[in-house]
PDB file of C-alpha atoms in Angstrom:
ATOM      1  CA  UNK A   1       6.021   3.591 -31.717  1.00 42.00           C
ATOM      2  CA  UNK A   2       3.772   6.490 -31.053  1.00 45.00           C
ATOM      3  CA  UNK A   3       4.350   9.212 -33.084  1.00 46.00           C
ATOM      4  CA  UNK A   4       6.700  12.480 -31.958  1.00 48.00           C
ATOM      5  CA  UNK A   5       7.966   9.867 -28.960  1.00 45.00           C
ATOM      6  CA  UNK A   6      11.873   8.903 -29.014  1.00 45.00           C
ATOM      7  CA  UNK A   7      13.300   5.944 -28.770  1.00 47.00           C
ATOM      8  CA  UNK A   8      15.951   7.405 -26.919  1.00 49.00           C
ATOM      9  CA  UNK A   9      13.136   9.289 -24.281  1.00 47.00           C
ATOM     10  CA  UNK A  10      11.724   7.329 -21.389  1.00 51.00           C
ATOM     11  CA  UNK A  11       7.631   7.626 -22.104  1.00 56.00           C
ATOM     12  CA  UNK A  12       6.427  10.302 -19.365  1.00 57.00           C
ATOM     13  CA  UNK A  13       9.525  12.645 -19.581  1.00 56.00           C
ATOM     14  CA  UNK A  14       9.153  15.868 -21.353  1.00 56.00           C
ATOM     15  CA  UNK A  15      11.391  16.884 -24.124  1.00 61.00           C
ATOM     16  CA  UNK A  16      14.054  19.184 -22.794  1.00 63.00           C
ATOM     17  CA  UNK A  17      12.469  22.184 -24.084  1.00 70.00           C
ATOM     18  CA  UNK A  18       9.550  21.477 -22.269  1.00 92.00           C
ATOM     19  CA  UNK A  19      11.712  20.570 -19.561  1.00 95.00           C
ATOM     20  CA  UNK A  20      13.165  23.742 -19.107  1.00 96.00           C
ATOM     21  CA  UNK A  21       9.929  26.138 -19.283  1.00 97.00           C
ATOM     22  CA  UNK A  22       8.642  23.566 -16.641  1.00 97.00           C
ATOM     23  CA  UNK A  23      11.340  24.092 -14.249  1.00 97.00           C
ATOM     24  CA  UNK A  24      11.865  27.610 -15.047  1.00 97.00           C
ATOM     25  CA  UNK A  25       8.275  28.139 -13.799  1.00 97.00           C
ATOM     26  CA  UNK A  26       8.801  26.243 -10.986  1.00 98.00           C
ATOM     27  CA  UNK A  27      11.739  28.249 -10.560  1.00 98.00           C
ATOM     28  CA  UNK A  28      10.353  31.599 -10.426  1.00 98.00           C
ATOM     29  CA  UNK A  29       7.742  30.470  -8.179  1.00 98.00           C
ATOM     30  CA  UNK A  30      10.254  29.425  -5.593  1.00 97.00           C
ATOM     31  CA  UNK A  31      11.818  32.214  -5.711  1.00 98.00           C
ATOM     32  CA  UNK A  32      10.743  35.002  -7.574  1.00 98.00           C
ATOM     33  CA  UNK A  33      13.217  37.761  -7.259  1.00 98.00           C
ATOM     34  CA  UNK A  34      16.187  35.319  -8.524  1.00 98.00           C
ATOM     35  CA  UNK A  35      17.817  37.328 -11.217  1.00 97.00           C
ATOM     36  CA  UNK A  36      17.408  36.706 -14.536  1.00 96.00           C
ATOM     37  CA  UNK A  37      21.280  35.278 -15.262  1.00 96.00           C
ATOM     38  CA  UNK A  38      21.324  33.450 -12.085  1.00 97.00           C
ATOM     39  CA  UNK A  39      18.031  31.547 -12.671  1.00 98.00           C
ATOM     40  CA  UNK A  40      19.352  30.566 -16.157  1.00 97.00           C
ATOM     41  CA  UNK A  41      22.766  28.410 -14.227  1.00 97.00           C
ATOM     42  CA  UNK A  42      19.902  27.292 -11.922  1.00 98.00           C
ATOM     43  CA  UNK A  43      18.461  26.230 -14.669  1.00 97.00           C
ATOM     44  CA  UNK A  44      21.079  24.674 -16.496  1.00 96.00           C
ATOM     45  CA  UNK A  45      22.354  22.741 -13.539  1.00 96.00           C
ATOM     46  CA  UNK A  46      18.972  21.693 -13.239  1.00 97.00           C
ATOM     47  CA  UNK A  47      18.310  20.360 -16.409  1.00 96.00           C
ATOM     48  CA  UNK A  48      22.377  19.041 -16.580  1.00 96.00           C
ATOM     49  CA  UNK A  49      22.278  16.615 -13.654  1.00 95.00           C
ATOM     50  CA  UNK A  50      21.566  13.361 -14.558  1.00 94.00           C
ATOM     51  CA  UNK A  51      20.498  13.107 -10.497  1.00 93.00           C
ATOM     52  CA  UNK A  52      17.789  15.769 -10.716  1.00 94.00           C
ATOM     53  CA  UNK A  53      17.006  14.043 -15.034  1.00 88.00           C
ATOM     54  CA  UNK A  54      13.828  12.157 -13.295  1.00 89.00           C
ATOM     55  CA  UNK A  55      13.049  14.777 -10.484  1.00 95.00           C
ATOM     56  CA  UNK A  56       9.538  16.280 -10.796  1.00 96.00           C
ATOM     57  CA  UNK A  57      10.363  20.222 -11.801  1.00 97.00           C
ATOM     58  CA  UNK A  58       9.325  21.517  -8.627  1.00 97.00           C
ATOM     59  CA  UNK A  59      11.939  19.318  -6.575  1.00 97.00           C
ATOM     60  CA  UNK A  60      14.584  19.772  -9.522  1.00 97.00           C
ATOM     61  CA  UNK A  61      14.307  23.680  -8.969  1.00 98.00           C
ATOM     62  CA  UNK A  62      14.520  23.382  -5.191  1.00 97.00           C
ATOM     63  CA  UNK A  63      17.759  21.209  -5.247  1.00 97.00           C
ATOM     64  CA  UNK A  64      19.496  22.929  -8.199  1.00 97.00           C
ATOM     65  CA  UNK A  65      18.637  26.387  -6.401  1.00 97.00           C
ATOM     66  CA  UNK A  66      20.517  25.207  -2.517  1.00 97.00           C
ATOM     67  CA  UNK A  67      23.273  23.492  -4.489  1.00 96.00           C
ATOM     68  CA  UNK A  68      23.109  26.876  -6.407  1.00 97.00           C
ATOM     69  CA  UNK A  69      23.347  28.923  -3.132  1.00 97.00           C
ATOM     70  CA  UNK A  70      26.025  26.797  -1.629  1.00 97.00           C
ATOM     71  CA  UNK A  71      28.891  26.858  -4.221  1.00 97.00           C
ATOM     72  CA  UNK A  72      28.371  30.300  -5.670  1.00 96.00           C
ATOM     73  CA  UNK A  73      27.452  32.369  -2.424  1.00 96.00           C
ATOM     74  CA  UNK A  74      28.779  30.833   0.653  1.00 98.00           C
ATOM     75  CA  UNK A  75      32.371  29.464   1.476  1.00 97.00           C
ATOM     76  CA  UNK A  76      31.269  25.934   1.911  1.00 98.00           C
ATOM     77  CA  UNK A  77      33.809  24.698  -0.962  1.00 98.00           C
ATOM     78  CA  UNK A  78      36.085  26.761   1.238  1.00 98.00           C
ATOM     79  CA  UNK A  79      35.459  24.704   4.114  1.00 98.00           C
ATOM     80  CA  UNK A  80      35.432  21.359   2.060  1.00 98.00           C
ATOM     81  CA  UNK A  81      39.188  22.582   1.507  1.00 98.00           C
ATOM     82  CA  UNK A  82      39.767  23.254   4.119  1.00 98.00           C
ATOM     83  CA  UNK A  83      39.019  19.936   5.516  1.00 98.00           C
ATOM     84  CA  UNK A  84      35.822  19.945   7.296  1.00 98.00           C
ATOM     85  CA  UNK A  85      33.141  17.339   6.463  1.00 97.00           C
ATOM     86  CA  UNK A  86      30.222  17.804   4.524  1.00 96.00           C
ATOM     87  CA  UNK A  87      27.490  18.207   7.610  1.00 95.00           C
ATOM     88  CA  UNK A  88      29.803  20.759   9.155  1.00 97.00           C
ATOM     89  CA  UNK A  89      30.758  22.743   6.083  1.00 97.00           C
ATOM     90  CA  UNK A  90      26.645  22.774   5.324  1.00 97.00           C
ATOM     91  CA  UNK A  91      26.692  23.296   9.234  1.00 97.00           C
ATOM     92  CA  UNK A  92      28.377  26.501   9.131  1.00 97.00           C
ATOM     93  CA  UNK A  93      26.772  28.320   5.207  1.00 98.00           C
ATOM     94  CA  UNK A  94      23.144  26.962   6.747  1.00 97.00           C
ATOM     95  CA  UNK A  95      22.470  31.029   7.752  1.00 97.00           C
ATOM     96  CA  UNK A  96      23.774  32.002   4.781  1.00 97.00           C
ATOM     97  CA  UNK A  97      22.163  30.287   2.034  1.00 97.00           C
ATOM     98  CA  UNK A  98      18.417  31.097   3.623  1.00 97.00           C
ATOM     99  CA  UNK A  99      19.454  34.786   3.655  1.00 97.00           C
ATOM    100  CA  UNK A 100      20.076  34.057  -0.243  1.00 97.00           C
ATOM    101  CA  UNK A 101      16.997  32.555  -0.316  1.00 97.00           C
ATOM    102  CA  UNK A 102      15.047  35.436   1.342  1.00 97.00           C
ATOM    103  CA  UNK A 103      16.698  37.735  -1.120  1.00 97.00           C
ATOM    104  CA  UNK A 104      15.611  36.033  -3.728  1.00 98.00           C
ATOM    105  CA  UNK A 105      11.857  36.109  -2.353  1.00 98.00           C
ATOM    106  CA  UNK A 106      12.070  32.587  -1.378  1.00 97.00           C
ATOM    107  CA  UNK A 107       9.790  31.376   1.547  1.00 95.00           C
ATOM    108  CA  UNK A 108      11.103  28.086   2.038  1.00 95.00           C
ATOM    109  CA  UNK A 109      14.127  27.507   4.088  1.00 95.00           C
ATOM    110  CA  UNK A 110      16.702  25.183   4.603  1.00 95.00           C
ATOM    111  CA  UNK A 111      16.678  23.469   8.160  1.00 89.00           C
ATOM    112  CA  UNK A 112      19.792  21.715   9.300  1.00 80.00           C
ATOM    113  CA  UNK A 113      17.731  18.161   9.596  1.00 73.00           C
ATOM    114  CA  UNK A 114      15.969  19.202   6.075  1.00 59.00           C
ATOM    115  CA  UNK A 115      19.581  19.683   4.467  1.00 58.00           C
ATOM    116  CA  UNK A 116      21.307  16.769   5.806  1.00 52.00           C
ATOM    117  CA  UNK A 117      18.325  14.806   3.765  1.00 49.00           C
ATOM    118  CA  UNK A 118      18.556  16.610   0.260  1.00 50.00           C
ATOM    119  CA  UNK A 119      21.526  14.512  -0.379  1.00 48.00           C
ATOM    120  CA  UNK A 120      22.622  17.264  -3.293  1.00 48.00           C
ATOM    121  CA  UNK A 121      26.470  16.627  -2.776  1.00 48.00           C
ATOM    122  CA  UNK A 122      25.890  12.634  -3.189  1.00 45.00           C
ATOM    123  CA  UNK A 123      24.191  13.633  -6.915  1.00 49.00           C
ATOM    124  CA  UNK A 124      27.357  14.086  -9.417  1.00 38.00           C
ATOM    125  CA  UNK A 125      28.636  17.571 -10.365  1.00 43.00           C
ATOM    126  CA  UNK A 126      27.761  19.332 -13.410  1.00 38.00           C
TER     127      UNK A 126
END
């Protein structure tokens, strides 16, 4: 075994430390007026889903920051409860999450074709 590799680490992924500077970065270039306590859950989902585990950091930030935007500052879990399915709920917060985004100095936005493809709900919870 090389040395400083785990057994328990698949060879090409970074140790979590690493990890999390990388997708930090990747983070703040996204969107670079995120605050500072709000890019640390980003973050943390980030670096807690095992869906977004294999994700280059770049892609891990972008889907950790919509699922981000959607649970904490729309009412699409509202609208789950409510009963509506997932395309309509995402429907209905799609105007809201990219004016979160542009807040938070983001140019990318979320197009309803774009969203129905991230597939964020089908990775588990954290």
């Amino acid at each position: 075994m090389k040395k400083g590799v785990s057994p328990d680490r698949p060879a090409g992924v970074a140790p979590l430390a690493d990890r999390r500077t990388l997708v930090t970065e990747a983070l703040m270039r996204l969107a670079p007026r995120l605050p500072e306590f709000e890019a640390e859950a980003v973050v943390d989902r980030a670096l807690r889903s095992p869906g977004l585990r294999g994700a280059v950091p770049e892609n891990a930030a972008w889907l950790a920051l919509t699922a981000f935007a959607r649970h904490a500052f729309t009412e699409y879990d509202d609208l789950l409860d409510e009963g509506y399915d997932r395309d309509s709920a995402r429907h209905f917060v799609l105007d809201d999450m990219n004016a979160m985004l542009a807040e938070w100095g983001c140019r990318r936005r979320i197009s309803e074709e774009a969203d129905a493809d991230l597939g964020e709900d089908d990775l588990p919870d954290v």
